[in-house]
Amino acid sequence: MAPDPPAKTVIDPFGTTVIEDYERLYQEFGIQPFKPLLNQIANPNAAMRRSVIFGHRDFERVLDTMKRRDDFAVMSGIKPTGEFHLGTLQTAREVIYFQQQGATAFYCIADVEAYEDNRIPFERSQKYAVGNVADLLALGFDPKKGYIYQQSKEERVKDLAILFGRGVTLATMKAIYGERHLGLYISALIQAGDILLPQLKDFGGPKPTVVPVGIDQDPHLRLTRDLAFKFRRKHNFIPPSSTYHKLIKALDGSPKMSKRSPMTYFTLEESPGVISKKISNSFTGGRPTAEEQRRLGANPDICPIYDLYLFHYFEHDEDVTKLYCQECKGGKILCGEDKQRLIKLVVDFMKEHQRKRRQYIDKARQILNVE
Ligand code: SF4
């Protein structure tokens, strides 16, 4: 028998990311597996326990700092191109988790990247940003223990980007990001500024910083770690650490949700009717007939419904294990029934979230200094 063709891996923060085998990232991209660290973390979150967070760079440094209860920071953000979706929800939850573990939290509204990558004018991204910040607050971000800002208005980030421009060549940018227009390279330097902002004197100076992101963002981490090293004399930067979560499957079964295909994902602002329709039409790992599914079981590994439970909608780990092993693989549940159960959980969560979010809109405007 011919060997399987090598799995395709493409990591591109400005384009399509394809990960067919997360294991290969350890060998080919120098990412460390997260699992061996799990038993050292006093209070791991669901994403860590369930291996949704699968890899890291240099997280031991942050872990040691957490154990000593010293200062550390968490930094991540959102590209304000629309409402919060399930990928940005994942990142926000991780930022809030580290904030609750004692980190000073930095949350960036990446409006420069939204402009350069998605051509979203700043006036429009500002409107999205207000909603995005209200979502973040509704999820539990404490603004008294953190800093939320827009890239385009944060001079210190832009100053760092100008400084960093001297430390990279066009060849390096091409090697990391491929052939791109200059605006994207500039936005990458600004992201490096975002990641190292927590270490400036204004925020208490150098400190371990963890950046929780989807694996598609790893090129920004590689660039920033390199820049932190190059500019260590001037700023004493400590190379930032990162954790990587898997990308949640799109509802059509493809590896990543895409804003270009609205039926493949939903946002936190959608109505129960739309959510119900999207989940009902979703691809699954089910069998062609009910009889076969009861007899042979289904395949949760290719199923976006399973991902939704795993990433977001089952509170208890035992429920995830039961779905995977007994209900799905064991043929105890049919996909239609499983989808109905999920719809109820999602709609209940959305109603409660949207109620809280409405209460935070004024606060979000105030934080962003928007009329
Ligand atoms: S039973 Fe549920 S998890 Fe399994 S394939 Fe069907 S929808 Fe997916």
Coordinates of C-alpha atoms and ligand atoms in Angstrom, one line a residue:
M1 CA 0.0 0.0 0.0
A2 CA 1.3 3.5 -0.9
P3 CA 2.1 5.7 2.1
D4 CA -0.3 8.5 3.0
P5 CA 0.7 11.8 1.4
P6 CA 2.3 14.2 3.9
A7 CA -0.3 16.2 5.8
K8 CA -0.5 19.8 4.6
T9 CA 0.4 22.5 7.1
V10 CA 0.0 26.2 6.2
I11 CA 0.2 28.8 9.0
D12 CA -0.7 32.3 7.6
P13 CA -2.1 35.0 9.9
F14 CA -3.2 37.0 6.8
G15 CA -4.7 34.1 4.8
T16 CA -5.8 30.6 5.1
T17 CA -4.3 28.4 7.8
V18 CA -4.5 24.6 7.3
I19 CA -3.4 22.2 10.1
E20 CA -4.1 18.6 9.2
D21 CA -1.9 17.2 12.0
Y22 CA -1.2 19.2 15.1
E23 CA 1.6 16.7 16.1
R24 CA 3.7 17.9 13.1
L25 CA 3.8 21.4 14.6
Y26 CA 6.0 20.1 17.4
Q27 CA 8.7 18.8 15.0
E28 CA 8.4 21.3 12.1
F29 CA 7.7 24.6 13.8
G30 CA 9.4 24.2 17.2
I31 CA 6.2 24.5 19.2
Q32 CA 6.3 22.7 22.5
P33 CA 3.5 20.3 23.6
F34 CA 1.4 21.8 26.4
K35 CA 0.2 18.6 28.0
P36 CA 3.4 17.9 30.0
L37 CA 2.9 21.2 31.9
L38 CA -0.7 20.6 32.8
N39 CA 0.0 19.0 36.2
Q40 CA 2.1 22.0 37.3
I41 CA -0.8 24.4 36.7
A42 CA -2.7 25.0 39.9
N43 CA -6.0 25.8 38.3
P44 CA -6.0 24.9 34.6
N45 CA -8.9 26.2 32.6
A46 CA -11.2 24.0 30.4
A47 CA -9.2 24.7 27.2
M48 CA -6.0 23.4 28.9
R49 CA -7.6 20.4 30.5
R50 CA -9.3 19.4 27.2
S51 CA -6.1 19.9 25.1
V52 CA -7.8 22.7 23.1
I53 CA -4.6 24.5 24.1
F54 CA -2.2 22.1 22.7
G55 CA 1.1 23.9 22.4
H56 CA 3.2 26.8 23.6
R57 CA 6.5 28.7 23.3
D58 CA 8.4 29.3 26.5
F59 CA 5.3 29.0 28.7
E60 CA 7.5 27.6 31.6
R61 CA 8.7 31.1 32.2
V62 CA 5.2 32.4 32.9
L63 CA 4.3 29.3 34.9
D64 CA 7.3 29.8 37.2
T65 CA 6.3 33.4 37.6
M66 CA 2.7 32.4 38.4
K67 CA 4.0 29.9 41.0
R68 CA 6.2 32.6 42.7
R69 CA 3.2 35.0 42.5
D70 CA 5.4 37.6 40.7
D71 CA 4.2 40.1 38.2
F72 CA 3.3 38.9 34.7
A73 CA 1.1 40.1 31.9
V74 CA -1.3 38.5 29.4
M75 CA -1.7 40.1 26.0
S76 CA -4.0 39.4 23.1
G77 CA -6.7 41.1 21.1
I78 CA -9.2 41.2 18.4
K79 CA -9.3 42.4 14.8
P80 CA -12.4 44.6 14.7
T81 CA -13.9 43.3 11.5
G82 CA -17.3 42.3 12.9
E83 CA -19.0 40.9 15.9
F84 CA -17.3 38.5 18.3
H85 CA -17.3 34.9 16.9
L86 CA -16.3 31.6 18.4
G87 CA -12.6 32.1 17.7
T88 CA -12.4 35.5 19.3
L89 CA -14.5 34.1 22.2
Q90 CA -11.8 31.5 22.8
T91 CA -9.0 34.0 23.0
A92 CA -11.0 36.4 25.2
R93 CA -11.7 33.6 27.7
E94 CA -8.0 32.8 27.9
V95 CA -7.1 36.4 28.5
I96 CA -9.7 36.6 31.3
Y97 CA -8.4 33.3 32.8
F98 CA -4.9 34.7 33.1
Q99 CA -6.2 38.0 34.4
Q100 CA -8.0 36.0 37.1
Q101 CA -4.8 34.2 37.9
G102 CA -3.1 37.5 38.7
A103 CA -1.8 38.8 35.3
T104 CA -2.1 42.4 34.2
A105 CA -4.2 42.0 31.1
F106 CA -3.7 43.9 27.8
Y107 CA -6.4 43.7 25.2
C108 CA -5.7 45.3 21.8
I109 CA -8.3 46.3 19.2
A110 CA -6.2 45.7 16.1
D111 CA -7.8 48.3 13.9
V112 CA -4.6 48.9 11.9
E113 CA -4.6 45.2 10.9
A114 CA -8.3 45.4 10.1
Y115 CA -7.5 48.3 7.8
E116 CA -4.5 46.7 6.2
D117 CA -5.7 43.1 6.0
N118 CA -9.5 43.6 5.5
R119 CA -9.8 47.1 4.2
I120 CA -12.1 48.1 7.1
P121 CA -12.1 51.9 7.4
F122 CA -11.3 53.2 10.9
E123 CA -14.7 54.7 11.4
R124 CA -16.3 51.3 10.8
S125 CA -13.9 49.3 12.9
Q126 CA -14.5 51.7 15.7
K127 CA -18.2 50.8 15.8
Y128 CA -17.3 47.1 15.8
A129 CA -14.7 47.8 18.6
V130 CA -17.4 49.2 20.9
G131 CA -19.4 46.0 20.6
N132 CA -16.2 43.8 20.9
V133 CA -15.2 45.6 24.1
A134 CA -18.8 45.2 25.5
D135 CA -18.5 41.5 24.7
L136 CA -15.2 41.3 26.5
L137 CA -16.5 43.0 29.6
A138 CA -19.7 40.8 29.6
L139 CA -17.4 37.7 29.6
G140 CA -15.7 38.9 32.8
F141 CA -12.7 41.1 31.8
D142 CA -11.9 43.5 34.7
P143 CA -10.9 46.8 33.2
K144 CA -9.5 47.9 36.6
K145 CA -6.8 45.2 36.2
G146 CA -6.1 45.7 32.6
Y147 CA -5.7 48.0 29.6
I148 CA -7.9 48.0 26.5
Y149 CA -6.8 50.1 23.6
Q150 CA -6.9 50.7 19.9
Q151 CA -3.7 50.3 17.9
S152 CA -4.3 53.4 15.8
K153 CA -4.6 55.5 19.0
E154 CA -1.7 54.0 21.1
E155 CA 1.4 56.1 20.3
R156 CA 3.7 53.8 22.3
V157 CA 2.8 50.8 20.1
K158 CA 3.4 52.9 16.9
D159 CA 6.8 54.1 18.3
L160 CA 7.8 50.5 19.0
A161 CA 6.9 49.6 15.4
I162 CA 9.0 52.4 14.1
L163 CA 11.9 51.2 16.2
F164 CA 11.4 47.6 15.2
G165 CA 11.5 48.6 11.5
R166 CA 15.3 49.1 11.9
G167 CA 15.6 45.5 13.1
V168 CA 14.1 43.6 10.2
T169 CA 14.8 43.3 6.5
L170 CA 12.3 42.9 3.7
A171 CA 13.8 39.4 3.2
T172 CA 12.9 38.4 6.8
M173 CA 9.4 39.7 6.4
K174 CA 9.0 37.8 3.1
A175 CA 10.4 34.6 4.7
I176 CA 7.9 34.9 7.6
Y177 CA 4.8 36.3 5.9
G178 CA 5.3 35.6 2.2
E179 CA 5.1 38.3 -0.5
R180 CA 2.6 40.9 0.9
H181 CA 1.9 44.6 0.5
L182 CA 3.9 46.8 2.8
G183 CA 0.8 47.7 4.9
L184 CA 0.7 44.1 6.2
Y185 CA 4.4 44.2 7.1
I186 CA 3.8 47.5 8.9
S187 CA 0.8 45.9 10.7
A188 CA 3.0 43.0 11.8
L189 CA 5.5 45.4 13.3
I190 CA 2.7 47.1 15.1
Q191 CA 1.6 43.7 16.5
A192 CA 5.1 43.2 17.7
G193 CA 4.7 46.6 19.5
D194 CA 1.4 45.3 21.0
I195 CA 3.0 42.2 22.3
L196 CA 5.9 44.1 24.0
L197 CA 3.9 47.0 25.2
P198 CA 3.3 45.5 28.7
Q199 CA 7.1 45.5 29.2
L200 CA 7.6 49.3 28.8
K201 CA 8.5 51.4 31.8
D202 CA 5.0 53.0 31.8
F203 CA 3.6 49.6 32.6
G204 CA 6.1 48.6 35.2
G205 CA 9.0 47.4 32.9
P206 CA 10.1 44.0 31.7
K207 CA 8.0 41.1 32.8
P208 CA 7.1 37.6 31.6
T209 CA 4.1 38.0 29.2
V210 CA 1.9 35.2 27.8
V211 CA 0.1 35.7 24.5
P212 CA -2.8 33.2 24.1
V213 CA -3.7 32.9 20.4
G214 CA -4.9 30.6 17.7
I215 CA -2.1 28.7 16.0
D216 CA -2.6 30.9 12.9
Q217 CA -1.0 33.8 14.8
D218 CA 2.3 32.1 15.5
P219 CA 4.3 34.0 12.8
H220 CA 3.7 37.2 14.8
L221 CA 5.1 35.5 17.9
R222 CA 8.2 34.3 16.1
L223 CA 8.8 37.8 14.7
T224 CA 8.3 39.4 18.1
R225 CA 10.5 37.0 20.0
D226 CA 13.3 37.8 17.5
L227 CA 12.7 41.6 17.9
A228 CA 12.7 41.3 21.7
F229 CA 16.1 39.7 21.5
K230 CA 17.5 42.3 19.0
F231 CA 16.3 45.2 21.2
R232 CA 17.0 43.7 24.6
R233 CA 19.8 46.2 25.3
K234 CA 17.5 49.2 24.9
H235 CA 14.5 47.9 26.6
N236 CA 15.5 44.7 28.5
F237 CA 12.7 42.9 26.9
I238 CA 12.0 39.3 28.1
P239 CA 11.0 37.2 25.1
P240 CA 7.2 36.8 25.1
S241 CA 5.7 33.4 25.8
S242 CA 2.6 32.0 24.0
T243 CA 0.0 29.4 24.2
Y244 CA -1.8 28.0 21.1
H245 CA -5.3 26.8 20.9
K246 CA -6.6 24.6 18.1
L247 CA -8.8 26.3 15.5
I248 CA -12.5 25.4 15.9
K249 CA -13.9 23.7 12.8
A250 CA -16.3 25.5 10.6
L251 CA -19.9 24.4 10.5
D252 CA -19.3 23.0 7.0
G253 CA -16.6 20.7 8.4
S254 CA -13.7 22.7 6.9
P255 CA -10.7 23.3 9.3
K256 CA -11.4 27.0 10.2
M257 CA -14.4 29.3 10.4
S258 CA -14.3 32.0 7.8
K259 CA -16.1 35.4 7.7
R260 CA -16.3 35.0 4.0
S261 CA -18.8 32.1 4.4
P262 CA -21.4 33.3 7.0
M263 CA -23.2 29.9 7.2
T264 CA -20.0 28.3 8.5
Y265 CA -19.9 30.2 11.8
F266 CA -22.0 32.3 14.1
T267 CA -21.4 35.4 16.1
L268 CA -22.4 36.2 19.7
E269 CA -25.0 38.7 18.3
E270 CA -27.0 36.4 16.2
S271 CA -30.7 35.6 16.8
P272 CA -31.9 32.2 18.2
G273 CA -33.6 31.5 14.8
V274 CA -30.4 32.1 12.8
I275 CA -28.3 30.0 15.2
S276 CA -30.8 27.2 15.1
K277 CA -30.8 27.2 11.3
K278 CA -27.0 27.2 11.1
I279 CA -26.5 24.4 13.6
S280 CA -29.3 22.4 12.0
N281 CA -27.6 22.6 8.6
S282 CA -24.2 21.8 10.0
F283 CA -22.0 19.1 8.7
T284 CA -21.5 16.2 11.2
G285 CA -19.4 13.0 11.5
G286 CA -22.6 11.0 11.4
R287 CA -23.4 7.9 9.4
P288 CA -25.8 7.9 6.4
T289 CA -28.6 6.1 8.2
A290 CA -29.8 5.9 11.8
E291 CA -29.5 2.2 11.9
E292 CA -25.8 2.3 10.8
Q293 CA -25.0 5.0 13.4
R294 CA -26.6 3.0 16.2
R295 CA -24.6 -0.1 15.1
L296 CA -21.2 1.5 14.2
G297 CA -21.2 4.8 16.0
A298 CA -20.2 8.2 14.5
N299 CA -16.9 10.1 14.2
P300 CA -16.5 13.1 16.5
D301 CA -13.0 13.9 15.3
I302 CA -14.4 15.4 12.1
C303 CA -17.5 16.9 13.6
P304 CA -18.0 20.7 14.2
I305 CA -20.8 20.0 16.6
Y306 CA -18.4 18.0 18.8
D307 CA -16.0 20.9 18.6
L308 CA -18.6 23.4 19.8
Y309 CA -19.3 21.3 22.8
L310 CA -15.6 20.7 23.5
F311 CA -14.5 24.4 23.0
H312 CA -17.4 26.2 24.5
Y313 CA -20.7 24.6 25.4
F314 CA -20.1 21.8 27.8
E315 CA -19.2 23.1 31.2
H316 CA -18.1 19.7 32.6
D317 CA -15.2 17.6 31.2
E318 CA -17.2 14.4 32.0
D319 CA -19.9 15.5 29.6
V320 CA -17.3 15.9 26.8
T321 CA -15.8 12.5 27.5
K322 CA -19.3 10.9 27.6
L323 CA -20.2 12.5 24.2
Y324 CA -17.0 11.4 22.6
C325 CA -16.7 7.9 23.9
Q326 CA -20.3 6.7 24.6
E327 CA -22.8 8.8 22.9
C328 CA -21.1 9.6 19.6
K329 CA -18.6 6.7 19.0
G330 CA -20.8 4.3 20.9
G331 CA -23.8 5.2 18.7
K332 CA -26.0 6.1 21.6
I333 CA -27.1 9.4 20.1
L334 CA -28.2 10.5 16.6
C335 CA -26.8 13.7 15.1
G336 CA -30.2 15.4 14.9
E337 CA -30.8 14.9 18.6
D338 CA -27.3 16.0 19.4
K339 CA -27.8 19.2 17.4
Q340 CA -31.1 20.0 19.2
R341 CA -29.3 19.7 22.6
L342 CA -26.6 22.0 21.4
I343 CA -29.0 24.6 20.0
K344 CA -30.6 24.9 23.4
L345 CA -27.3 25.4 25.2
V346 CA -26.1 27.9 22.6
V347 CA -29.3 29.9 22.6
D348 CA -29.4 30.0 26.4
F349 CA -25.8 31.2 26.5
M350 CA -26.5 33.8 23.8
K351 CA -29.6 35.3 25.5
E352 CA -27.7 35.7 28.8
H353 CA -24.6 37.1 27.1
Q354 CA -26.5 39.6 25.0
R355 CA -28.4 40.8 28.1
K356 CA -25.1 41.4 29.9
R357 CA -23.5 42.9 26.8
R358 CA -26.2 45.6 26.5
Q359 CA -25.3 46.8 30.0
Y360 CA -21.6 47.3 29.0
I361 CA -22.0 49.3 25.8
D362 CA -21.7 52.7 27.6
K363 CA -18.7 51.5 29.5
A364 CA -17.1 50.2 26.2
R365 CA -17.6 53.7 24.6
Q366 CA -16.0 55.3 27.6
I367 CA -13.0 52.9 27.5
L368 CA -12.5 53.6 23.8
N369 CA -13.2 57.3 24.2
V370 CA -15.9 57.1 21.6
E371 CA -18.8 59.6 21.5
Ligands
SF4_1 S1 -23.4 12.4 17.3 FE1 -23.0 14.5 17.7 S2 -20.7 14.6 17.9 FE2 -21.2 12.7 17.0 S3 -21.1 13.0 14.8 FE3 -23.2 13.3 15.3 S4 -23.4 15.5 15.8 FE4 -21.2 15.0 15.8

